[in-house]
Amino acid sequence: MDNITQRFERVLTHIDNHLSSSLDIEMLAKLAQVPEYHFDFIFQSLFHTKVKDYIELLRNLEAAQQLGFDKNIAISAVAKAAGFSSEKDFERAFTKSIGQSPKQFQFSPDWGNFFQKQQPLKTLSEGHDELSASEVNVEVVLLDDIPLIIIEHRALAEYLPQSIQAMRAFRQTHQLSPTNTQTFNFIYQTNPDEVEPEQINSSAQEYKIDIAVSVNAQQKASLGAVIESSEYFKETIIPKGRYASFLHSGSDETLNKKVKYLYGAWLVENNKTNQTQLNNMPLIFEKLNITEPNQGQTRVYLPLVEE
């Protein structure tokens, strides 16, 4: 079986050859032979950008060539050919990728900047510090089943505090204290994009995360009727199995770098040497010491297929 690096190189080739087609994550994940939950994490760890931003960059480079060599072509036509649903979305993405608005580039193109972007992976790989194995200290651990109550956040990232507050209120109502229960987050995607005010009602995408609290058998039984009648809270489980794990103390920026190491260097090496594969469930964060903000820690669990 090909290793992860080889499979993702095929993904790059497919993207390059099908820029005018639909390139959704589900299809690309199947091509890479990894669970959809983990595709963008791996892509960003290997290539230092989100796959949607990479695709946008390539499409905008093609659009820039059209604009730069044809002063009469309509920007709306270029936007449509590049796969954007509106000229406004195209203008925003083009300006972010190319550094000039479509109109500016059409009549006064900065070819020097354009040609620098002609090797996007080389450009994107510059200026990234890689952590070492000792700095992350990944270990493979075994977990038993952990029953959970969750609330699913499916909205813009800026509304996440409301979901957190809803879980906090649920815990207080049902005596699920952070001192005797565990707190987990199921992470479905890499860091959410910053959303500009004008995007909120247009192309902004929801941020997916589950907020969870562990329950024992007695608590689960007593809450059965509450959960069954609830519109927001559900039962789930962290299943027994193998997980690649590390403990983090410090900033969110460093945590993101460690997650990138986990999906990049650690996974690539273990996939080559041990054929390590990922299980079809999302990345998990366990939030420790949540009642003591200055002593908070995060235990990260990456679900692995049983050997």
PDB file of C-alpha atoms in Angstrom:
ATOM      1  CA  MET A   1       0.000   0.000   0.000  1.00  0.00           C
ATOM      2  CA  ASP A   2       1.314   3.450  -0.862  1.00  0.00           C
ATOM      3  CA  ASN A   3       2.310   5.641   2.074  1.00  0.00           C
ATOM      4  CA  ILE A   4       0.520   8.836   3.026  1.00  0.00           C
ATOM      5  CA  THR A   5       3.040  11.113   1.315  1.00  0.00           C
ATOM      6  CA  GLN A   6       2.623   9.295  -2.005  1.00  0.00           C
ATOM      7  CA  ARG A   7      -1.173   9.354  -1.740  1.00  0.00           C
ATOM      8  CA  PHE A   8      -1.231  13.096  -1.036  1.00  0.00           C
ATOM      9  CA  GLU A   9       1.093  13.748  -3.960  1.00  0.00           C
ATOM     10  CA  ARG A  10      -1.568  12.091  -6.118  1.00  0.00           C
ATOM     11  CA  VAL A  11      -4.120  14.453  -4.566  1.00  0.00           C
ATOM     12  CA  LEU A  12      -1.980  17.422  -5.661  1.00  0.00           C
ATOM     13  CA  THR A  13      -1.799  16.046  -9.193  1.00  0.00           C
ATOM     14  CA  HIS A  14      -5.557  15.535  -9.271  1.00  0.00           C
ATOM     15  CA  ILE A  15      -6.166  19.104  -8.093  1.00  0.00           C
ATOM     16  CA  ASP A  16      -3.773  20.492 -10.705  1.00  0.00           C
ATOM     17  CA  ASN A  17      -5.541  18.561 -13.464  1.00  0.00           C
ATOM     18  CA  HIS A  18      -9.130  19.282 -12.388  1.00  0.00           C
ATOM     19  CA  LEU A  19      -9.179  22.926 -11.316  1.00  0.00           C
ATOM     20  CA  SER A  20     -12.341  23.596 -13.294  1.00  0.00           C
ATOM     21  CA  SER A  21     -14.157  20.687 -11.624  1.00  0.00           C
ATOM     22  CA  SER A  22     -15.728  20.329  -8.192  1.00  0.00           C
ATOM     23  CA  LEU A  23     -13.012  19.454  -5.676  1.00  0.00           C
ATOM     24  CA  ASP A  24     -14.835  18.635  -2.456  1.00  0.00           C
ATOM     25  CA  ILE A  25     -13.118  17.260   0.637  1.00  0.00           C
ATOM     26  CA  GLU A  26     -15.065  13.986   0.580  1.00  0.00           C
ATOM     27  CA  MET A  27     -13.757  13.108  -2.884  1.00  0.00           C
ATOM     28  CA  LEU A  28     -10.180  14.210  -2.129  1.00  0.00           C
ATOM     29  CA  ALA A  29     -10.140  12.235   1.137  1.00  0.00           C
ATOM     30  CA  LYS A  30     -11.184   9.086  -0.728  1.00  0.00           C
ATOM     31  CA  LEU A  31      -8.384   9.673  -3.211  1.00  0.00           C
ATOM     32  CA  ALA A  32      -5.914  10.043  -0.321  1.00  0.00           C
ATOM     33  CA  GLN A  33      -7.390   6.965   1.397  1.00  0.00           C
ATOM     34  CA  VAL A  34      -7.786   8.730   4.743  1.00  0.00           C
ATOM     35  CA  PRO A  35     -10.918   9.503   6.785  1.00  0.00           C
ATOM     36  CA  GLU A  36     -12.509  12.799   5.798  1.00  0.00           C
ATOM     37  CA  TYR A  37     -12.200  14.005   9.419  1.00  0.00           C
ATOM     38  CA  HIS A  38      -8.421  14.077   9.096  1.00  0.00           C
ATOM     39  CA  PHE A  39      -7.853  15.110   5.489  1.00  0.00           C
ATOM     40  CA  ASP A  40      -7.402  18.852   5.970  1.00  0.00           C
ATOM     41  CA  PHE A  41      -5.255  18.350   9.082  1.00  0.00           C
ATOM     42  CA  ILE A  42      -2.867  16.161   7.088  1.00  0.00           C
ATOM     43  CA  PHE A  43      -2.915  18.425   4.049  1.00  0.00           C
ATOM     44  CA  GLN A  44      -2.098  21.482   6.142  1.00  0.00           C
ATOM     45  CA  SER A  45       0.641  19.626   8.037  1.00  0.00           C
ATOM     46  CA  LEU A  46       2.293  18.479   4.810  1.00  0.00           C
ATOM     47  CA  PHE A  47       1.819  21.598   2.680  1.00  0.00           C
ATOM     48  CA  HIS A  48       1.372  24.450   5.210  1.00  0.00           C
ATOM     49  CA  THR A  49      -1.992  25.576   3.893  1.00  0.00           C
ATOM     50  CA  LYS A  50      -5.615  24.502   3.954  1.00  0.00           C
ATOM     51  CA  VAL A  51      -6.684  22.608   0.879  1.00  0.00           C
ATOM     52  CA  LYS A  52      -9.408  25.139   0.051  1.00  0.00           C
ATOM     53  CA  ASP A  53      -6.848  27.964   0.162  1.00  0.00           C
ATOM     54  CA  TYR A  54      -4.482  25.967  -2.060  1.00  0.00           C
ATOM     55  CA  ILE A  55      -7.227  25.329  -4.612  1.00  0.00           C
ATOM     56  CA  GLU A  56      -8.233  28.993  -4.511  1.00  0.00           C
ATOM     57  CA  LEU A  57      -4.623  30.051  -5.088  1.00  0.00           C
ATOM     58  CA  LEU A  58      -4.252  27.824  -8.151  1.00  0.00           C
ATOM     59  CA  ARG A  59      -7.576  28.973  -9.574  1.00  0.00           C
ATOM     60  CA  ASN A  60      -6.661  32.602  -8.963  1.00  0.00           C
ATOM     61  CA  LEU A  61      -3.286  32.140 -10.655  1.00  0.00           C
ATOM     62  CA  GLU A  62      -5.108  30.879 -13.735  1.00  0.00           C
ATOM     63  CA  ALA A  63      -7.571  33.763 -13.486  1.00  0.00           C
ATOM     64  CA  ALA A  64      -4.666  36.224 -13.196  1.00  0.00           C
ATOM     65  CA  GLN A  65      -3.222  35.020 -16.482  1.00  0.00           C
ATOM     66  CA  GLN A  66      -6.570  35.612 -18.183  1.00  0.00           C
ATOM     67  CA  LEU A  67      -6.887  39.090 -16.708  1.00  0.00           C
ATOM     68  CA  GLY A  68      -3.283  40.073 -17.318  1.00  0.00           C
ATOM     69  CA  PHE A  69      -3.342  39.205 -21.004  1.00  0.00           C
ATOM     70  CA  ASP A  70      -6.894  40.269 -21.875  1.00  0.00           C
ATOM     71  CA  LYS A  71      -7.849  43.832 -20.952  1.00  0.00           C
ATOM     72  CA  ASN A  72     -11.342  43.371 -22.371  1.00  0.00           C
ATOM     73  CA  ILE A  73     -12.475  40.204 -20.632  1.00  0.00           C
ATOM     74  CA  ALA A  74     -15.233  40.737 -18.076  1.00  0.00           C
ATOM     75  CA  ILE A  75     -14.273  40.061 -14.463  1.00  0.00           C
ATOM     76  CA  SER A  76     -17.629  38.336 -13.959  1.00  0.00           C
ATOM     77  CA  ALA A  77     -16.741  35.858 -16.729  1.00  0.00           C
ATOM     78  CA  VAL A  78     -13.364  35.120 -15.142  1.00  0.00           C
ATOM     79  CA  ALA A  79     -15.028  34.663 -11.737  1.00  0.00           C
ATOM     80  CA  LYS A  80     -17.498  32.167 -13.183  1.00  0.00           C
ATOM     81  CA  ALA A  81     -14.766  30.243 -15.012  1.00  0.00           C
ATOM     82  CA  ALA A  82     -12.770  30.059 -11.758  1.00  0.00           C
ATOM     83  CA  GLY A  83     -15.717  28.412 -10.016  1.00  0.00           C
ATOM     84  CA  PHE A  84     -16.859  31.292  -7.786  1.00  0.00           C
ATOM     85  CA  SER A  85     -20.544  31.772  -7.072  1.00  0.00           C
ATOM     86  CA  SER A  86     -20.293  35.554  -7.113  1.00  0.00           C
ATOM     87  CA  GLU A  87     -18.002  38.266  -8.406  1.00  0.00           C
ATOM     88  CA  LYS A  88     -17.692  39.625  -4.857  1.00  0.00           C
ATOM     89  CA  ASP A  89     -16.403  36.295  -3.510  1.00  0.00           C
ATOM     90  CA  PHE A  90     -13.975  36.075  -6.426  1.00  0.00           C
ATOM     91  CA  GLU A  91     -12.678  39.594  -5.791  1.00  0.00           C
ATOM     92  CA  ARG A  92     -12.089  38.828  -2.117  1.00  0.00           C
ATOM     93  CA  ALA A  93     -10.307  35.526  -2.775  1.00  0.00           C
ATOM     94  CA  PHE A  94      -8.284  36.867  -5.714  1.00  0.00           C
ATOM     95  CA  THR A  95      -7.043  39.869  -3.730  1.00  0.00           C
ATOM     96  CA  LYS A  96      -6.060  37.619  -0.808  1.00  0.00           C
ATOM     97  CA  SER A  97      -4.175  35.189  -3.068  1.00  0.00           C
ATOM     98  CA  ILE A  98      -2.600  37.536  -5.631  1.00  0.00           C
ATOM     99  CA  GLY A  99      -2.157  40.741  -3.644  1.00  0.00           C
ATOM    100  CA  GLN A 100      -4.072  42.942  -6.081  1.00  0.00           C
ATOM    101  CA  SER A 101      -7.760  43.193  -6.875  1.00  0.00           C
ATOM    102  CA  PRO A 102      -8.850  41.631 -10.185  1.00  0.00           C
ATOM    103  CA  LYS A 103      -9.350  45.086 -11.709  1.00  0.00           C
ATOM    104  CA  GLN A 104      -5.939  46.312 -10.510  1.00  0.00           C
ATOM    105  CA  PHE A 105      -4.228  43.218 -11.870  1.00  0.00           C
ATOM    106  CA  GLN A 106      -6.015  43.441 -15.202  1.00  0.00           C
ATOM    107  CA  PHE A 107      -4.784  46.954 -15.932  1.00  0.00           C
ATOM    108  CA  SER A 108      -1.541  47.112 -13.910  1.00  0.00           C
ATOM    109  CA  PRO A 109      -0.366  43.571 -13.097  1.00  0.00           C
ATOM    110  CA  ASP A 110       2.447  42.982 -10.614  1.00  0.00           C
ATOM    111  CA  TRP A 111       4.114  40.212 -12.608  1.00  0.00           C
ATOM    112  CA  GLY A 112       7.013  39.892 -10.169  1.00  0.00           C
ATOM    113  CA  ASN A 113       4.700  38.918  -7.324  1.00  0.00           C
ATOM    114  CA  PHE A 114       2.677  36.712  -9.689  1.00  0.00           C
ATOM    115  CA  PHE A 115       5.703  34.700 -10.814  1.00  0.00           C
ATOM    116  CA  GLN A 116       6.813  34.208  -7.202  1.00  0.00           C
ATOM    117  CA  LYS A 117       3.547  32.355  -6.623  1.00  0.00           C
ATOM    118  CA  GLN A 118       4.015  30.030  -9.600  1.00  0.00           C
ATOM    119  CA  GLN A 119       5.507  27.405  -7.286  1.00  0.00           C
ATOM    120  CA  PRO A 120       2.876  27.578  -4.545  1.00  0.00           C
ATOM    121  CA  LEU A 121       4.089  24.659  -2.420  1.00  0.00           C
ATOM    122  CA  LYS A 122       7.618  26.064  -2.336  1.00  0.00           C
ATOM    123  CA  THR A 123       6.280  29.492  -1.401  1.00  0.00           C
ATOM    124  CA  LEU A 124       3.978  28.089   1.272  1.00  0.00           C
ATOM    125  CA  SER A 125       6.707  25.948   2.862  1.00  0.00           C
ATOM    126  CA  GLU A 126       8.916  28.921   3.710  1.00  0.00           C
ATOM    127  CA  GLY A 127       9.091  30.314   7.222  1.00  0.00           C
ATOM    128  CA  HIS A 128       7.606  27.348   9.118  1.00  0.00           C
ATOM    129  CA  ASP A 129       9.366  26.117  12.246  1.00  0.00           C
ATOM    130  CA  GLU A 130       9.180  22.360  12.714  1.00  0.00           C
ATOM    131  CA  LEU A 131       9.022  20.903  16.222  1.00  0.00           C
ATOM    132  CA  SER A 132      11.122  17.915  17.249  1.00  0.00           C
ATOM    133  CA  ALA A 133       9.884  14.579  18.577  1.00  0.00           C
ATOM    134  CA  SER A 134      11.095  15.438  22.078  1.00  0.00           C
ATOM    135  CA  GLU A 135       9.179  18.735  22.053  1.00  0.00           C
ATOM    136  CA  VAL A 136       5.877  16.980  21.355  1.00  0.00           C
ATOM    137  CA  ASN A 137       6.471  13.574  22.977  1.00  0.00           C
ATOM    138  CA  VAL A 138       3.808  11.543  21.185  1.00  0.00           C
ATOM    139  CA  GLU A 139       2.929   8.176  22.717  1.00  0.00           C
ATOM    140  CA  VAL A 140       0.416   5.501  21.754  1.00  0.00           C
ATOM    141  CA  VAL A 141      -2.089   4.880  24.555  1.00  0.00           C
ATOM    142  CA  LEU A 142      -5.017   2.522  25.080  1.00  0.00           C
ATOM    143  CA  LEU A 143      -8.376   3.899  26.189  1.00  0.00           C
ATOM    144  CA  ASP A 144     -11.435   2.082  27.494  1.00  0.00           C
ATOM    145  CA  ASP A 145     -14.916   3.184  26.448  1.00  0.00           C
ATOM    146  CA  ILE A 146     -15.773   6.657  27.775  1.00  0.00           C
ATOM    147  CA  PRO A 147     -19.528   7.469  27.665  1.00  0.00           C
ATOM    148  CA  LEU A 148     -20.252  11.122  26.937  1.00  0.00           C
ATOM    149  CA  ILE A 149     -22.969  13.753  26.726  1.00  0.00           C
ATOM    150  CA  ILE A 150     -22.270  16.234  23.908  1.00  0.00           C
ATOM    151  CA  ILE A 151     -23.563  19.422  22.411  1.00  0.00           C
ATOM    152  CA  GLU A 152     -22.792  19.921  18.721  1.00  0.00           C
ATOM    153  CA  HIS A 153     -21.660  23.391  17.652  1.00  0.00           C
ATOM    154  CA  ARG A 154     -22.587  23.986  14.019  1.00  0.00           C
ATOM    155  CA  ALA A 155     -22.337  27.737  13.549  1.00  0.00           C
ATOM    156  CA  LEU A 156     -19.758  30.460  13.009  1.00  0.00           C
ATOM    157  CA  ALA A 157     -16.764  30.245  15.333  1.00  0.00           C
ATOM    158  CA  GLU A 158     -17.683  33.578  16.913  1.00  0.00           C
ATOM    159  CA  TYR A 159     -20.802  31.926  18.384  1.00  0.00           C
ATOM    160  CA  LEU A 160     -18.824  29.121  20.056  1.00  0.00           C
ATOM    161  CA  PRO A 161     -18.966  30.785  23.527  1.00  0.00           C
ATOM    162  CA  GLN A 162     -22.756  30.333  23.459  1.00  0.00           C
ATOM    163  CA  SER A 163     -22.381  26.568  22.981  1.00  0.00           C
ATOM    164  CA  ILE A 164     -19.771  26.440  25.748  1.00  0.00           C
ATOM    165  CA  GLN A 165     -22.104  28.319  28.068  1.00  0.00           C
ATOM    166  CA  ALA A 166     -24.947  25.922  27.234  1.00  0.00           C
ATOM    167  CA  MET A 167     -22.761  22.976  28.246  1.00  0.00           C
ATOM    168  CA  ARG A 168     -21.656  24.787  31.395  1.00  0.00           C
ATOM    169  CA  ALA A 169     -25.282  25.366  32.383  1.00  0.00           C
ATOM    170  CA  PHE A 170     -26.139  21.708  31.648  1.00  0.00           C
ATOM    171  CA  ARG A 171     -23.308  20.534  33.894  1.00  0.00           C
ATOM    172  CA  GLN A 172     -24.374  22.810  36.721  1.00  0.00           C
ATOM    173  CA  THR A 173     -27.998  21.701  36.478  1.00  0.00           C
ATOM    174  CA  HIS A 174     -27.121  18.004  36.571  1.00  0.00           C
ATOM    175  CA  GLN A 175     -24.187  18.125  39.017  1.00  0.00           C
ATOM    176  CA  LEU A 176     -21.558  17.132  36.446  1.00  0.00           C
ATOM    177  CA  SER A 177     -18.727  18.996  38.101  1.00  0.00           C
ATOM    178  CA  PRO A 178     -15.427  19.486  36.223  1.00  0.00           C
ATOM    179  CA  THR A 179     -13.682  18.138  39.319  1.00  0.00           C
ATOM    180  CA  ASN A 180     -15.188  14.644  38.939  1.00  0.00           C
ATOM    181  CA  THR A 181     -15.987  14.435  35.211  1.00  0.00           C
ATOM    182  CA  GLN A 182     -13.817  14.810  32.104  1.00  0.00           C
ATOM    183  CA  THR A 183     -14.186  17.529  29.466  1.00  0.00           C
ATOM    184  CA  PHE A 184     -13.610  16.734  25.786  1.00  0.00           C
ATOM    185  CA  ASN A 185     -13.816  18.506  22.428  1.00  0.00           C
ATOM    186  CA  PHE A 186     -14.235  16.664  19.131  1.00  0.00           C
ATOM    187  CA  ILE A 187     -12.304  18.708  16.550  1.00  0.00           C
ATOM    188  CA  TYR A 188     -13.617  18.304  12.998  1.00  0.00           C
ATOM    189  CA  GLN A 189     -11.480  20.857  11.182  1.00  0.00           C
ATOM    190  CA  THR A 190      -8.378  22.973  11.448  1.00  0.00           C
ATOM    191  CA  ASN A 191      -8.571  26.441  12.952  1.00  0.00           C
ATOM    192  CA  PRO A 192     -11.578  28.394  11.666  1.00  0.00           C
ATOM    193  CA  ASP A 193     -10.974  31.226   9.260  1.00  0.00           C
ATOM    194  CA  GLU A 194     -11.305  34.776  10.461  1.00  0.00           C
ATOM    195  CA  VAL A 195     -14.632  36.023   9.144  1.00  0.00           C
ATOM    196  CA  GLU A 196     -14.970  39.592   7.983  1.00  0.00           C
ATOM    197  CA  PRO A 197     -18.300  41.307   8.814  1.00  0.00           C
ATOM    198  CA  GLU A 198     -19.446  41.352   5.187  1.00  0.00           C
ATOM    199  CA  GLN A 199     -18.925  37.564   4.940  1.00  0.00           C
ATOM    200  CA  ILE A 200     -21.227  36.588   7.781  1.00  0.00           C
ATOM    201  CA  ASN A 201     -24.324  36.380   5.595  1.00  0.00           C
ATOM    202  CA  SER A 202     -22.589  35.241   2.412  1.00  0.00           C
ATOM    203  CA  SER A 203     -19.814  32.681   2.031  1.00  0.00           C
ATOM    204  CA  ALA A 204     -18.829  32.219   5.682  1.00  0.00           C
ATOM    205  CA  GLN A 205     -18.696  28.563   6.686  1.00  0.00           C
ATOM    206  CA  GLU A 206     -19.883  27.090   9.952  1.00  0.00           C
ATOM    207  CA  TYR A 207     -17.334  25.829  12.459  1.00  0.00           C
ATOM    208  CA  LYS A 208     -17.847  22.231  13.546  1.00  0.00           C
ATOM    209  CA  ILE A 209     -16.891  21.130  17.047  1.00  0.00           C
ATOM    210  CA  ASP A 210     -18.540  18.933  19.710  1.00  0.00           C
ATOM    211  CA  ILE A 211     -18.286  19.858  23.389  1.00  0.00           C
ATOM    212  CA  ALA A 212     -18.541  16.830  25.667  1.00  0.00           C
ATOM    213  CA  VAL A 213     -18.635  15.774  29.311  1.00  0.00           C
ATOM    214  CA  SER A 214     -17.981  12.242  30.534  1.00  0.00           C
ATOM    215  CA  VAL A 215     -20.643  10.406  32.530  1.00  0.00           C
ATOM    216  CA  ASN A 216     -20.535   7.196  34.541  1.00  0.00           C
ATOM    217  CA  ALA A 217     -23.157   4.459  34.249  1.00  0.00           C
ATOM    218  CA  GLN A 218     -25.327   5.901  37.032  1.00  0.00           C
ATOM    219  CA  GLN A 219     -25.220   9.437  35.621  1.00  0.00           C
ATOM    220  CA  LYS A 220     -25.970   8.181  32.120  1.00  0.00           C
ATOM    221  CA  ALA A 221     -29.013   6.250  33.351  1.00  0.00           C
ATOM    222  CA  SER A 222     -30.364   9.190  35.334  1.00  0.00           C
ATOM    223  CA  LEU A 223     -29.991  11.543  32.363  1.00  0.00           C
ATOM    224  CA  GLY A 224     -31.586   9.207  29.816  1.00  0.00           C
ATOM    225  CA  ALA A 225     -34.989  10.921  29.776  1.00  0.00           C
ATOM    226  CA  VAL A 226     -33.394  14.394  29.721  1.00  0.00           C
ATOM    227  CA  ILE A 227     -31.251  13.554  26.701  1.00  0.00           C
ATOM    228  CA  GLU A 228     -34.100  11.837  24.868  1.00  0.00           C
ATOM    229  CA  SER A 229     -36.245  14.964  25.121  1.00  0.00           C
ATOM    230  CA  SER A 230     -33.426  17.437  24.418  1.00  0.00           C
ATOM    231  CA  GLU A 231     -33.048  19.217  21.113  1.00  0.00           C
ATOM    232  CA  TYR A 232     -29.388  20.008  21.741  1.00  0.00           C
ATOM    233  CA  PHE A 233     -27.728  17.319  23.878  1.00  0.00           C
ATOM    234  CA  LYS A 234     -26.886  13.803  22.712  1.00  0.00           C
ATOM    235  CA  GLU A 235     -25.188  10.655  23.951  1.00  0.00           C
ATOM    236  CA  THR A 236     -22.025   9.360  22.327  1.00  0.00           C
ATOM    237  CA  ILE A 237     -18.855   7.549  23.300  1.00  0.00           C
ATOM    238  CA  ILE A 238     -15.100   7.610  22.910  1.00  0.00           C
ATOM    239  CA  PRO A 239     -14.613   3.983  21.904  1.00  0.00           C
ATOM    240  CA  LYS A 240     -12.060   1.645  23.360  1.00  0.00           C
ATOM    241  CA  GLY A 241      -8.921   1.575  21.236  1.00  0.00           C
ATOM    242  CA  ARG A 242      -5.480   2.917  20.377  1.00  0.00           C
ATOM    243  CA  TYR A 243      -4.751   6.632  20.234  1.00  0.00           C
ATOM    244  CA  ALA A 244      -1.648   8.653  19.455  1.00  0.00           C
ATOM    245  CA  SER A 245      -1.514  11.165  22.265  1.00  0.00           C
ATOM    246  CA  PHE A 246       0.459  14.036  23.764  1.00  0.00           C
ATOM    247  CA  LEU A 247       0.008  16.422  26.674  1.00  0.00           C
ATOM    248  CA  HIS A 248       0.224  20.152  26.032  1.00  0.00           C
ATOM    249  CA  SER A 249       0.747  23.088  28.358  1.00  0.00           C
ATOM    250  CA  GLY A 250       1.072  26.577  26.952  1.00  0.00           C
ATOM    251  CA  SER A 251      -0.311  28.705  24.159  1.00  0.00           C
ATOM    252  CA  ASP A 252      -2.839  27.774  21.475  1.00  0.00           C
ATOM    253  CA  GLU A 253      -0.213  28.685  18.879  1.00  0.00           C
ATOM    254  CA  THR A 254       2.160  26.033  20.228  1.00  0.00           C
ATOM    255  CA  LEU A 255      -0.699  23.526  20.480  1.00  0.00           C
ATOM    256  CA  ASN A 256      -1.437  24.089  16.788  1.00  0.00           C
ATOM    257  CA  LYS A 257       2.224  23.468  15.951  1.00  0.00           C
ATOM    258  CA  LYS A 258       2.147  20.218  17.936  1.00  0.00           C
ATOM    259  CA  VAL A 259      -1.001  19.059  16.140  1.00  0.00           C
ATOM    260  CA  LYS A 260       0.735  19.862  12.869  1.00  0.00           C
ATOM    261  CA  TYR A 261       3.724  17.732  13.967  1.00  0.00           C
ATOM    262  CA  LEU A 262       1.369  14.896  14.953  1.00  0.00           C
ATOM    263  CA  TYR A 263      -0.353  14.825  11.555  1.00  0.00           C
ATOM    264  CA  GLY A 264       2.836  15.558   9.649  1.00  0.00           C
ATOM    265  CA  ALA A 265       6.150  14.183  10.863  1.00  0.00           C
ATOM    266  CA  TRP A 266       4.801  11.632  13.361  1.00  0.00           C
ATOM    267  CA  LEU A 267       2.033  10.181  11.200  1.00  0.00           C
ATOM    268  CA  VAL A 268       4.123  10.133   8.018  1.00  0.00           C
ATOM    269  CA  GLU A 269       6.992   8.303   9.723  1.00  0.00           C
ATOM    270  CA  ASN A 270       4.747   5.781  11.510  1.00  0.00           C
ATOM    271  CA  ASN A 271       2.736   5.183   8.360  1.00  0.00           C
ATOM    272  CA  LYS A 272       5.953   4.311   6.524  1.00  0.00           C
ATOM    273  CA  THR A 273       7.451   2.107   9.248  1.00  0.00           C
ATOM    274  CA  ASN A 274       4.376   0.558  10.911  1.00  0.00           C
ATOM    275  CA  GLN A 275       1.605   1.118   8.317  1.00  0.00           C
ATOM    276  CA  THR A 276      -0.206   3.223  10.941  1.00  0.00           C
ATOM    277  CA  GLN A 277      -3.682   4.228   9.737  1.00  0.00           C
ATOM    278  CA  LEU A 278      -6.263   6.627  11.156  1.00  0.00           C
ATOM    279  CA  ASN A 279      -9.618   5.589  12.533  1.00  0.00           C
ATOM    280  CA  ASN A 280     -12.806   7.102  11.156  1.00  0.00           C
ATOM    281  CA  MET A 281     -13.510   9.494  14.012  1.00  0.00           C
ATOM    282  CA  PRO A 282     -12.336  13.051  14.706  1.00  0.00           C
ATOM    283  CA  LEU A 283      -9.378  14.382  16.628  1.00  0.00           C
ATOM    284  CA  ILE A 284     -10.101  14.683  20.366  1.00  0.00           C
ATOM    285  CA  PHE A 285      -8.942  17.283  22.873  1.00  0.00           C
ATOM    286  CA  GLU A 286      -9.334  16.587  26.584  1.00  0.00           C
ATOM    287  CA  LYS A 287      -9.355  19.877  28.491  1.00  0.00           C
ATOM    288  CA  LEU A 288      -7.683  19.475  31.891  1.00  0.00           C
ATOM    289  CA  ASN A 289      -7.853  21.758  34.939  1.00  0.00           C
ATOM    290  CA  ILE A 290     -10.582  23.867  33.314  1.00  0.00           C
ATOM    291  CA  THR A 291     -11.486  25.454  36.658  1.00  0.00           C
ATOM    292  CA  GLU A 292      -7.929  26.799  36.965  1.00  0.00           C
ATOM    293  CA  PRO A 293      -7.275  28.858  33.797  1.00  0.00           C
ATOM    294  CA  ASN A 294      -3.608  29.484  34.573  1.00  0.00           C
ATOM    295  CA  GLN A 295      -2.961  25.761  34.956  1.00  0.00           C
ATOM    296  CA  GLY A 296      -4.986  24.518  32.010  1.00  0.00           C
ATOM    297  CA  GLN A 297      -3.634  21.672  29.899  1.00  0.00           C
ATOM    298  CA  THR A 298      -4.815  19.831  26.807  1.00  0.00           C
ATOM    299  CA  ARG A 299      -4.422  16.115  26.206  1.00  0.00           C
ATOM    300  CA  VAL A 300      -4.713  15.351  22.483  1.00  0.00           C
ATOM    301  CA  TYR A 301      -5.908  11.993  21.152  1.00  0.00           C
ATOM    302  CA  LEU A 302      -5.595  10.936  17.506  1.00  0.00           C
ATOM    303  CA  PRO A 303      -7.641   7.736  16.899  1.00  0.00           C
ATOM    304  CA  LEU A 304      -5.732   4.892  15.259  1.00  0.00           C
ATOM    305  CA  VAL A 305      -6.878   1.714  13.535  1.00  0.00           C
ATOM    306  CA  GLU A 306      -6.230  -1.373  15.636  1.00  0.00           C
ATOM    307  CA  GLU A 307      -3.137  -3.300  14.563  1.00  0.00           C
TER     308      GLU A 307
END
